[in-house]
Short mmCIF file of C-alpha atoms and ligand atoms in Angstrom, two decimals:
data_model
loop_
_atom_site.label_atom_id
_atom_site.label_comp_id
_atom_site.label_asym_id
_atom_site.label_seq_id
_atom_site.Cartn_x
_atom_site.Cartn_y
_atom_site.Cartn_z
CA MET A 471 0.00 0.00 0.00
CA THR A 472 1.30 3.44 -0.78
CA GLU A 473 0.62 5.57 2.25
CA GLN A 474 -1.19 8.82 1.37
CA HIS A 475 -0.21 10.56 4.62
CA CYS A 476 3.05 11.45 6.32
CA PRO A 477 3.57 8.98 9.16
CA TYR A 478 1.78 10.16 12.30
CA ALA A 479 4.23 10.61 15.21
CA MET A 480 2.92 8.57 18.16
CA ASP A 481 2.91 10.40 21.48
CA PRO A 482 5.46 8.40 23.51
CA ASN A 483 3.87 9.65 26.74
CA GLY A 484 0.38 8.40 25.88
CA HIS A 485 -1.49 11.54 26.94
CA ASP A 486 -4.59 10.44 25.02
CA VAL A 487 -4.27 6.89 23.68
CA HIS A 488 -7.92 6.71 22.64
CA GLY A 489 -7.94 10.08 20.88
CA GLU A 490 -4.85 8.94 19.04
CA ALA A 491 -6.45 5.61 18.07
CA THR A 492 -9.50 7.46 16.67
CA LEU A 493 -7.21 9.67 14.65
CA LEU A 494 -5.37 6.65 13.26
CA ARG A 495 -8.65 4.94 12.36
CA GLY A 496 -9.61 8.03 10.38
CA ARG A 497 -6.49 7.53 8.27
CA GLY A 498 -7.35 3.97 7.20
CA ARG A 499 -7.43 0.32 8.34
CA ALA A 500 -3.65 0.44 8.49
CA THR A 501 -1.67 3.66 8.54
CA GLN A 502 1.98 4.51 8.96
CA VAL A 503 3.11 5.91 12.30
CA GLU A 504 6.46 6.97 13.64
CA LEU A 505 7.52 5.40 16.92
CA PRO A 506 10.09 6.88 19.31
CA GLY A 507 13.53 6.58 17.74
CA GLY A 508 12.18 7.47 14.29
CA VAL A 509 11.01 3.93 13.42
CA VAL A 510 8.11 3.93 10.95
CA VAL A 511 5.62 1.06 11.28
CA TRP A 512 2.05 0.29 10.23
CA ALA A 513 -0.58 0.83 12.91
CA VAL A 514 -3.73 -1.31 12.56
CA THR A 515 -7.02 -0.25 14.17
CA ASP A 516 -9.47 -2.41 12.24
CA THR A 517 -10.80 -5.62 13.84
CA ALA A 518 -11.17 -7.71 10.68
CA LEU A 519 -7.69 -6.79 9.45
CA THR A 520 -6.20 -7.48 12.89
CA LYS A 521 -7.77 -10.95 13.01
CA GLN A 522 -6.51 -11.63 9.51
CA LEU A 523 -2.95 -10.58 10.35
CA LEU A 524 -2.86 -12.39 13.69
CA THR A 525 -3.73 -15.69 12.01
CA ASP A 526 -1.60 -15.25 8.88
CA PRO A 527 1.64 -17.30 8.84
CA ARG A 528 3.14 -14.56 6.69
CA VAL A 529 3.16 -12.35 9.79
CA SER A 530 5.80 -13.00 12.45
CA ARG A 531 6.73 -11.63 15.83
CA ASP A 532 10.39 -12.63 15.50
CA PRO A 533 12.63 -9.63 14.69
CA TYR A 534 15.73 -11.82 14.50
CA ARG A 535 14.36 -13.70 11.51
CA HIS A 536 11.98 -11.24 9.92
CA TRP A 537 12.95 -7.62 10.61
CA PRO A 538 15.98 -6.55 8.58
CA ARG A 539 16.14 -3.30 10.54
CA TRP A 540 16.90 -5.28 13.71
CA GLU A 541 20.14 -6.68 12.22
CA ASN A 542 19.85 -9.79 14.36
CA GLY A 543 20.04 -7.58 17.46
CA GLU A 544 23.75 -7.00 16.90
CA GLY A 545 23.98 -3.43 15.64
CA GLU A 546 23.82 0.11 16.95
CA PHE A 547 20.05 0.20 16.39
CA ALA A 548 19.30 -2.73 18.73
CA ARG A 549 21.54 -1.17 21.38
CA THR A 550 20.01 2.30 21.27
CA TRP A 551 16.38 2.03 20.12
CA PRO A 552 14.22 3.10 23.09
CA LEU A 553 11.64 0.35 22.40
CA ALA A 554 14.18 -2.45 21.88
CA MET A 555 12.98 -4.24 25.02
CA TRP A 556 9.61 -4.89 23.34
CA VAL A 557 11.18 -7.02 20.63
CA ALA A 558 14.57 -8.19 21.93
CA ASP A 559 13.66 -10.94 24.39
CA ARG A 560 13.84 -14.60 23.41
CA ASN A 561 10.56 -16.13 24.54
CA MET A 562 7.21 -17.18 23.12
CA ILE A 563 5.93 -13.68 22.47
CA THR A 564 8.76 -12.89 20.05
CA ALA A 565 8.96 -16.37 18.53
CA TYR A 566 7.61 -17.70 15.24
CA GLY A 567 6.25 -21.01 14.00
CA ALA A 568 7.69 -24.16 15.60
CA GLU A 569 9.88 -22.11 17.97
CA HIS A 570 6.76 -20.41 19.31
CA SER A 571 4.94 -23.72 19.87
CA ARG A 572 7.99 -25.16 21.65
CA LEU A 573 8.32 -22.21 24.04
CA ARG A 574 4.60 -21.87 24.71
CA ARG A 575 4.09 -25.60 25.32
CA LEU A 576 6.61 -25.50 28.17
CA VAL A 577 4.37 -23.36 30.34
CA ALA A 578 0.92 -23.85 28.82
CA LYS A 579 -0.03 -26.56 31.32
CA ALA A 580 0.42 -24.17 34.23
CA PHE A 581 -2.21 -21.82 32.77
CA THR A 582 -5.04 -24.15 31.82
CA ALA A 583 -8.52 -23.26 33.08
CA ARG A 584 -8.35 -26.15 35.59
CA ARG A 585 -4.95 -25.22 37.03
CA THR A 586 -6.02 -21.59 37.19
CA ALA A 587 -9.29 -22.37 38.97
CA ALA A 588 -7.27 -24.14 41.68
CA LEU A 589 -5.68 -20.78 42.53
CA ARG A 590 -9.01 -19.29 43.61
CA PRO A 591 -8.63 -19.87 47.38
CA ARG A 592 -5.18 -18.26 47.36
CA ILE A 593 -6.44 -15.27 45.31
CA GLU A 594 -9.39 -14.86 47.70
CA ALA A 595 -7.07 -14.94 50.70
CA VAL A 596 -4.68 -12.34 49.27
CA THR A 597 -7.63 -10.13 48.28
CA ALA A 598 -9.09 -10.29 51.79
CA GLU A 599 -5.71 -9.41 53.29
CA LEU A 600 -5.31 -6.45 50.94
CA LEU A 601 -8.82 -5.17 51.65
CA ASP A 602 -8.08 -5.29 55.40
CA ARG A 603 -5.08 -3.10 54.75
CA VAL A 604 -7.16 -0.75 52.59
CA ALA A 605 -9.69 -0.43 55.43
CA GLY A 606 -6.89 0.53 57.82
CA LEU A 607 -5.41 3.08 55.45
CA ALA A 608 -8.81 4.68 54.86
CA GLU A 609 -8.78 6.02 58.40
CA GLN A 610 -6.05 8.40 57.29
CA GLY A 611 -7.92 9.70 54.21
CA PRO A 612 -8.15 8.75 50.54
CA VAL A 613 -6.61 5.43 49.47
CA ASP A 614 -4.86 4.80 46.17
CA LEU A 615 -6.64 1.66 45.00
CA ARG A 616 -4.29 1.25 42.05
CA ALA A 617 -1.36 0.75 44.40
CA GLU A 618 -3.15 -1.02 47.23
CA LEU A 619 -5.31 -3.45 45.25
CA ALA A 620 -4.98 -3.26 41.46
CA TYR A 621 -1.18 -3.52 41.65
CA ALA A 622 -0.76 -5.44 44.88
CA LEU A 623 -2.96 -8.43 43.94
CA PRO A 624 -1.61 -9.45 40.50
CA THR A 625 2.00 -8.89 41.56
CA ARG A 626 1.53 -11.18 44.58
CA VAL A 627 -0.27 -13.85 42.57
CA ILE A 628 2.20 -14.04 39.69
CA SER A 629 5.14 -14.01 42.12
CA ASP A 630 3.61 -16.93 44.04
CA LEU A 631 3.06 -18.83 40.82
CA LEU A 632 6.61 -18.26 39.66
CA GLY A 633 8.04 -18.89 43.13
CA ILE A 634 9.64 -15.45 43.57
CA PRO A 635 10.41 -14.86 47.26
CA ASP A 636 9.19 -11.62 48.88
CA ASP A 637 12.57 -9.86 49.07
CA LEU A 638 13.37 -10.51 45.42
CA ARG A 639 9.83 -9.57 44.40
CA ALA A 640 10.03 -6.04 45.78
CA GLU A 641 13.38 -5.45 44.10
CA LEU A 642 12.30 -6.96 40.80
CA LEU A 643 9.10 -4.92 40.77
CA ARG A 644 10.99 -1.69 41.33
CA ILE A 645 13.35 -2.36 38.45
CA VAL A 646 10.79 -3.81 36.07
CA GLY A 647 8.44 -0.88 36.79
CA ALA A 648 11.11 1.68 35.91
CA TRP A 649 12.10 -0.34 32.84
CA LEU A 650 8.53 -0.83 31.57
CA HIS A 651 7.50 2.77 32.04
CA GLY A 652 10.26 4.22 29.96
CA PRO A 653 13.73 4.85 31.38
CA ALA A 654 14.86 8.49 31.15
CA SER A 655 17.95 7.82 29.05
CA GLU A 656 19.90 5.19 27.18
CA GLU A 657 22.33 5.01 30.11
CA GLU A 658 19.53 4.48 32.63
CA ALA A 659 18.02 1.79 30.40
CA ALA A 660 21.37 -0.05 30.33
CA VAL A 661 21.74 0.16 34.12
CA LEU A 662 18.18 -1.09 34.66
CA ALA A 663 18.61 -3.95 32.20
CA GLY A 664 21.86 -4.95 33.96
CA GLU A 665 20.18 -4.90 37.39
CA MET A 666 17.18 -6.80 36.10
CA TYR A 667 19.15 -9.63 34.51
CA ALA A 668 21.37 -9.87 37.61
CA LEU A 669 18.27 -10.30 39.77
CA LEU A 670 16.77 -12.88 37.42
CA ALA A 671 20.07 -14.77 37.51
CA ARG A 672 19.91 -14.71 41.33
CA LEU A 673 16.37 -16.05 41.24
CA ILE A 674 17.29 -18.87 38.89
CA GLU A 675 20.37 -19.73 40.93
CA LEU A 676 18.21 -19.85 44.07
CA LYS A 677 15.65 -22.12 42.41
CA ARG A 678 18.36 -24.38 41.01
CA THR A 679 19.70 -25.01 44.48
CA GLU A 680 16.35 -24.97 46.30
CA PRO A 681 13.64 -25.97 43.82
CA GLY A 682 10.03 -25.57 44.86
CA ASP A 683 6.59 -26.39 43.51
CA ASP A 684 6.59 -23.37 41.24
CA LEU A 685 6.88 -22.39 37.60
CA VAL A 686 10.49 -21.18 37.64
CA SER A 687 11.62 -24.48 39.22
CA GLY A 688 9.57 -26.34 36.58
CA LEU A 689 11.22 -24.43 33.74
CA ILE A 690 14.67 -25.03 35.19
CA ALA A 691 13.94 -28.76 35.48
CA ALA A 692 12.74 -28.81 31.87
CA ARG A 693 16.00 -27.20 30.77
CA ASP A 694 18.42 -29.07 33.02
CA GLU A 695 16.85 -32.49 32.63
CA GLY A 696 17.13 -32.21 28.89
CA ASP A 697 13.46 -32.69 28.02
CA GLY A 698 12.91 -28.96 27.58
CA ALA A 699 13.06 -29.33 23.82
CA GLY A 700 16.28 -27.35 23.81
CA LEU A 701 15.34 -24.48 26.11
CA SER A 702 18.41 -22.23 26.19
CA GLU A 703 19.50 -20.34 29.31
CA GLN A 704 18.48 -17.06 27.65
CA GLU A 705 15.06 -18.45 26.74
CA LEU A 706 14.65 -19.60 30.33
CA VAL A 707 15.47 -16.16 31.74
CA ASP A 708 13.38 -14.31 29.14
CA THR A 709 10.41 -16.62 29.67
CA VAL A 710 10.50 -15.89 33.41
CA LEU A 711 10.70 -12.18 32.63
CA LEU A 712 7.76 -12.36 30.19
CA LEU A 713 5.56 -14.27 32.64
CA PHE A 714 6.40 -11.87 35.43
CA THR A 715 5.78 -8.67 33.41
CA ALA A 716 2.84 -9.77 31.23
CA GLY A 717 1.49 -11.55 34.30
CA HIS A 718 0.92 -8.34 36.23
CA GLU A 719 1.11 -5.10 34.22
CA THR A 720 -2.04 -5.68 32.15
CA THR A 721 -4.09 -7.13 35.00
CA VAL A 722 -3.20 -4.09 37.10
CA ASN A 723 -4.55 -1.85 34.34
CA LEU A 724 -7.69 -3.95 33.94
CA LEU A 725 -8.52 -3.79 37.65
CA ASP A 726 -7.73 -0.08 37.77
CA HIS A 727 -9.99 0.72 34.78
CA ALA A 728 -12.79 -1.61 35.89
CA ILE A 729 -12.99 0.06 39.32
CA HIS A 730 -12.77 3.50 37.74
CA ARG A 731 -15.48 2.76 35.16
CA LEU A 732 -17.89 1.28 37.72
CA LEU A 733 -17.42 4.22 40.08
CA SER A 734 -17.95 6.75 37.32
CA HIS A 735 -20.99 4.87 35.90
CA PRO A 736 -23.28 4.15 38.87
CA ASP A 737 -26.05 3.01 36.51
CA GLN A 738 -23.78 0.22 35.24
CA LEU A 739 -22.67 -0.72 38.76
CA ALA A 740 -26.35 -0.91 39.71
CA LEU A 741 -26.89 -3.47 36.90
CA VAL A 742 -24.22 -5.70 38.44
CA ARG A 743 -25.60 -5.26 41.94
CA ALA A 744 -29.06 -6.15 40.68
CA GLY A 745 -27.71 -9.28 38.97
CA THR A 746 -28.69 -8.00 35.52
CA ALA A 747 -25.03 -7.91 34.48
CA SER A 748 -22.20 -10.12 35.74
CA TRP A 749 -18.65 -9.42 36.87
CA ASP A 750 -17.53 -11.25 33.72
CA ASP A 751 -19.47 -8.67 31.72
CA VAL A 752 -17.50 -5.95 33.53
CA ILE A 753 -14.24 -7.69 32.63
CA ASP A 754 -15.08 -8.03 28.94
CA GLU A 755 -16.44 -4.51 28.61
CA THR A 756 -13.40 -3.03 30.33
CA VAL A 757 -10.89 -5.03 28.29
CA ARG A 758 -12.74 -3.98 25.12
CA LEU A 759 -13.07 -0.32 26.00
CA GLU A 760 -9.77 0.25 27.74
CA ALA A 761 -7.35 -2.24 26.14
CA PRO A 762 -4.75 -2.71 28.92
CA PHE A 763 -2.21 -3.12 26.07
CA ALA A 764 -3.17 -0.03 24.06
CA ASN A 765 -0.61 -0.70 21.32
CA MET A 766 1.44 -3.85 20.85
CA PRO A 767 4.85 -3.60 19.20
CA LEU A 768 5.72 -5.35 16.85
CA ARG A 769 5.04 -7.84 14.08
CA PHE A 770 6.82 -8.26 10.75
CA ALA A 771 5.78 -9.19 7.22
CA VAL A 772 7.62 -12.42 6.37
CA GLU A 773 6.97 -11.79 2.67
CA ASP A 774 5.04 -9.28 0.59
CA ILE A 775 1.38 -9.41 1.65
CA ASP A 776 -1.31 -8.05 -0.62
CA LEU A 777 -4.78 -7.86 0.95
CA GLY A 778 -6.48 -5.68 -1.63
CA ASP A 779 -6.89 -2.26 -0.05
CA VAL A 780 -3.94 -2.93 2.25
CA SER A 781 -0.54 -4.38 1.49
CA PHE A 782 2.72 -4.79 3.35
CA ALA A 783 6.19 -5.21 1.93
CA ARG A 784 8.47 -7.99 3.20
CA GLY A 785 10.18 -6.77 6.40
CA ASP A 786 7.59 -4.07 7.14
CA ALA A 787 6.86 -3.69 10.84
CA ILE A 788 3.25 -3.75 12.06
CA MET A 789 1.80 -2.60 15.39
CA ILE A 790 -1.69 -3.65 16.49
CA SER A 791 -3.59 -0.83 18.16
CA PHE A 792 -5.74 -2.79 20.61
CA ALA A 793 -7.11 0.56 21.81
CA GLY A 794 -8.39 1.23 18.28
CA VAL A 795 -9.64 -2.30 17.69
CA GLY A 796 -11.61 -2.39 20.96
CA ARG A 797 -13.60 0.68 19.94
CA ASP A 798 -14.01 -0.31 16.30
CA PRO A 799 -17.45 1.08 15.32
CA VAL A 800 -17.76 -1.48 12.51
CA VAL A 801 -18.03 -4.18 15.21
CA HIS A 802 -19.36 -2.32 18.25
CA GLY A 803 -21.51 0.35 16.58
CA GLU A 804 -22.06 3.99 17.42
CA SER A 805 -21.77 3.34 21.16
CA ALA A 806 -18.27 1.81 20.83
CA ASP A 807 -16.78 4.61 22.99
CA ARG A 808 -19.22 4.03 25.86
CA PHE A 809 -19.07 1.72 28.89
CA GLU A 810 -22.23 -0.33 28.43
CA LEU A 811 -22.60 -3.70 30.10
CA GLY A 812 -24.65 -6.26 28.19
CA ARG A 813 -23.93 -4.89 24.72
CA PRO A 814 -24.66 -7.52 22.04
CA THR A 815 -21.02 -7.57 20.91
CA ALA A 816 -19.71 -7.99 24.48
CA ARG A 817 -17.70 -11.12 23.73
CA GLU A 818 -16.43 -9.99 20.32
CA HIS A 819 -13.47 -7.98 21.55
CA ILE A 820 -9.93 -9.28 21.04
CA GLY A 821 -8.29 -7.41 23.92
CA PHE A 822 -6.60 -10.68 25.00
CA GLY A 823 -5.22 -11.12 21.49
CA HIS A 824 -6.11 -13.61 18.77
CA GLY A 825 -4.46 -16.55 17.03
CA VAL A 826 -1.38 -18.41 18.23
CA HIS A 827 -0.21 -15.62 20.55
CA TYR A 828 -3.60 -15.42 22.32
CA CYS A 829 -2.93 -14.45 25.93
CA ILE A 830 -1.87 -17.50 27.88
CA GLY A 831 -2.81 -15.79 31.16
CA ALA A 832 -6.33 -14.70 30.21
CA PRO A 833 -8.04 -17.22 32.57
CA LEU A 834 -5.76 -16.06 35.41
CA ALA A 835 -6.40 -12.36 34.76
CA ARG A 836 -10.14 -13.02 34.60
CA LEU A 837 -10.11 -14.99 37.84
CA GLU A 838 -8.16 -12.34 39.74
CA VAL A 839 -10.53 -9.60 38.66
CA ALA A 840 -13.63 -11.75 39.17
CA VAL A 841 -12.51 -12.33 42.78
CA ALA A 842 -11.30 -8.80 43.53
CA LEU A 843 -14.20 -6.71 42.19
CA PRO A 844 -17.09 -8.35 44.07
CA ALA A 845 -14.99 -8.50 47.25
CA LEU A 846 -14.15 -4.80 46.97
CA PHE A 847 -17.67 -3.58 46.25
CA ALA A 848 -19.22 -5.83 48.91
CA ARG A 849 -16.80 -4.67 51.57
CA PHE A 850 -16.97 -0.96 50.70
CA PRO A 851 -20.43 -0.22 49.29
CA ASP A 852 -19.91 3.54 49.58
CA LEU A 853 -16.71 3.61 47.56
CA ALA A 854 -16.31 6.88 45.64
CA LEU A 855 -13.70 8.50 43.41
CA VAL A 856 -11.83 11.43 44.91
CA GLU A 857 -11.09 13.07 41.56
CA PRO A 858 -13.72 13.86 38.97
CA ALA A 859 -13.96 10.82 36.66
CA ASP A 860 -11.90 12.48 33.92
CA GLY A 861 -9.38 14.02 36.33
CA LEU A 862 -7.00 11.08 36.63
CA LYS A 863 -3.59 11.13 35.00
CA PRO A 864 -2.75 8.35 32.51
CA LEU A 865 0.48 6.35 32.70
CA GLU A 866 3.24 7.88 30.61
CA SER A 867 3.08 5.20 27.95
CA PHE A 868 1.41 4.54 24.61
CA ILE A 869 1.69 0.78 25.26
CA SER A 870 0.48 0.24 28.81
CA ASN A 871 -2.91 1.85 29.39
CA GLY A 872 -3.77 2.67 33.00
CA HIS A 873 -3.88 5.51 35.54
CA ARG A 874 -0.94 6.61 37.62
CA GLU A 875 -3.12 6.59 40.73
CA LEU A 876 -6.71 5.77 41.61
CA PRO A 877 -7.55 7.68 44.79
CA VAL A 878 -10.86 6.71 46.40
CA LEU A 879 -12.79 7.38 49.56
CA LEU A 880 -14.42 4.47 51.32
CA ARG A 881 -16.38 3.54 54.36
CA PRO A 882 -16.16 -0.10 55.44
CA LEU A 883 -19.42 -1.99 55.73
CA GLU A 884 -19.41 -1.92 59.55
CA THR A 885 -19.56 1.90 59.66
CA ALA A 886 -21.72 2.21 56.56
CA GLN A 887 -24.46 0.24 58.31
CA VAL A 888 -24.43 2.28 61.49
C1 HEM B 507 -6.02 -8.03 31.67
C2 HEM B 507 -4.99 -8.79 31.60
C3 HEM B 507 -4.29 -9.16 30.32
C4 HEM B 507 -4.43 -8.66 29.06
C5 HEM B 507 -5.39 -7.59 28.55
C6 HEM B 507 -3.49 -9.37 28.23
C7 HEM B 507 -3.35 -9.18 26.87
C8 HEM B 507 -2.54 -9.92 26.05
C9 HEM B 507 -2.47 -9.78 24.62
C10 HEM B 507 -3.24 -8.77 23.80
C11 HEM B 507 -1.60 -10.70 24.17
C12 HEM B 507 -1.23 -10.96 22.71
C13 HEM B 507 -0.05 -10.16 22.28
C14 HEM B 507 0.17 -10.27 20.81
O1 HEM B 507 -0.42 -11.08 20.12
O2 HEM B 507 0.96 -9.47 20.31
C15 HEM B 507 -1.08 -11.41 25.31
C16 HEM B 507 -0.15 -12.41 25.25
C17 HEM B 507 0.40 -12.96 26.37
N1 HEM B 507 0.00 -12.80 27.68
FE1 HEM B 507 -1.45 -11.63 28.33
N2 HEM B 507 -2.78 -10.25 29.00
C18 HEM B 507 -3.26 -10.16 30.30
C19 HEM B 507 -2.84 -10.90 31.40
C20 HEM B 507 -1.87 -11.84 31.37
C21 HEM B 507 -1.48 -12.65 32.49
C22 HEM B 507 -2.09 -12.62 33.90
C23 HEM B 507 -0.45 -13.43 32.07
C24 HEM B 507 0.22 -14.43 32.96
C25 HEM B 507 1.28 -15.03 32.76
C26 HEM B 507 -0.21 -13.12 30.66
C27 HEM B 507 0.76 -13.69 29.84
C28 HEM B 507 0.82 -13.55 28.47
C29 HEM B 507 1.79 -14.25 27.64
C30 HEM B 507 2.88 -15.18 28.13
C31 HEM B 507 1.53 -13.89 26.32
C32 HEM B 507 2.26 -14.35 25.07
C33 HEM B 507 1.57 -15.56 24.50
C34 HEM B 507 2.25 -16.05 23.24
O3 HEM B 507 3.08 -15.35 22.65
O4 HEM B 507 1.94 -17.19 22.82
N3 HEM B 507 -1.09 -12.16 30.27
N4 HEM B 507 -1.69 -10.93 26.46
#
């Protein structure tokens, strides 16, 4: 496709990810955008085209094999590109074909619906503990529910699953948080990456000497016992990193947005309380409307792809705008921008992805939110936002879509009933 427009420069600080997605949609099903570092890629906002690309073997997520610009990760570009971390790791999310199946199969069993359901009692216990803490903090004034619940729950759950001890967890979260939300400079990025890989090496060393009933120990056994279908040490480390990061960041955003949307739409909350809508409906509507991954870098055309009105040249890079796709009016109609539980297209969103890279942790994310939301609203029926609904600041990112803080006022049930 010959682009009719100059590439649109994406706002690296994500001041208005949805406004930006609307603008991109107005430019076509796929349009060229410039990412930080001057990299021009195609941004896709159309649901049908996204589904087509995500199931097309001519589209890969592996920059080492299919992105000439990446130069096998060995050049100046790979060292200095601010978004390199989104493509550089060697794990399932950046793998293609048989490599992808091999890496995904290693952990898939840990995330089946059955294995996930078994985590419910633990998730309920952590939620109850966190809500006790929230109740205590509320005596001093507003509570930041993003930090105290939306962030605290998924980080605890994924750390338990991976077997990350408490002291390492706090340190890893600090570094990963700074790394994910855009280091200030190339130097800072290098320092953070060094610290992060040193910590992951410590974790793996610990689990090699003292294995437990956890996912990291399982991956190490698969590698060391030789039945890991050739899992390399780097793939092991990068798989742990992927599960840790993907396993919390998006769920944090989902919980944050779901609470925010319910508090700013009392009519919709009333539907849930009346049993007319379910907590699952809240999850789907929030994932659709708010796309915890607003934009997902990157995919690559393995060969020239001609789809009629849209075509990609071999080696072109493609970014799916899940923010745009979730509000696609062709699928969700005129009300696509509104939070409406029970819409007929409720289950037609692809906010958890589509095709072979479909989110492996979707059942876990759903379970965490389906436990946390009812517990929160039952315990604090008078929960209210402190800021006006549109007064919250977004994260400084065009990839991760959430608020920096979610301050609320609450009165625990005991006092509310007095
Ligand atoms: C609300 C929560 C979540 C959302 C919205 C979400 C969204 C997504 C999306 C859109 C993809 C596809 C990426 C692509 O095709 O480019 C994906 C993949 C993935 N997600 Fe999630 N995710 C969530 C929670 C989780 C959790 C809790 C885990 C736990 C480990 C997880 C692990 C992964 C992994 C490992 C992949 C890569 C799968 C593959 O490449 O085969 N995610 N997720």
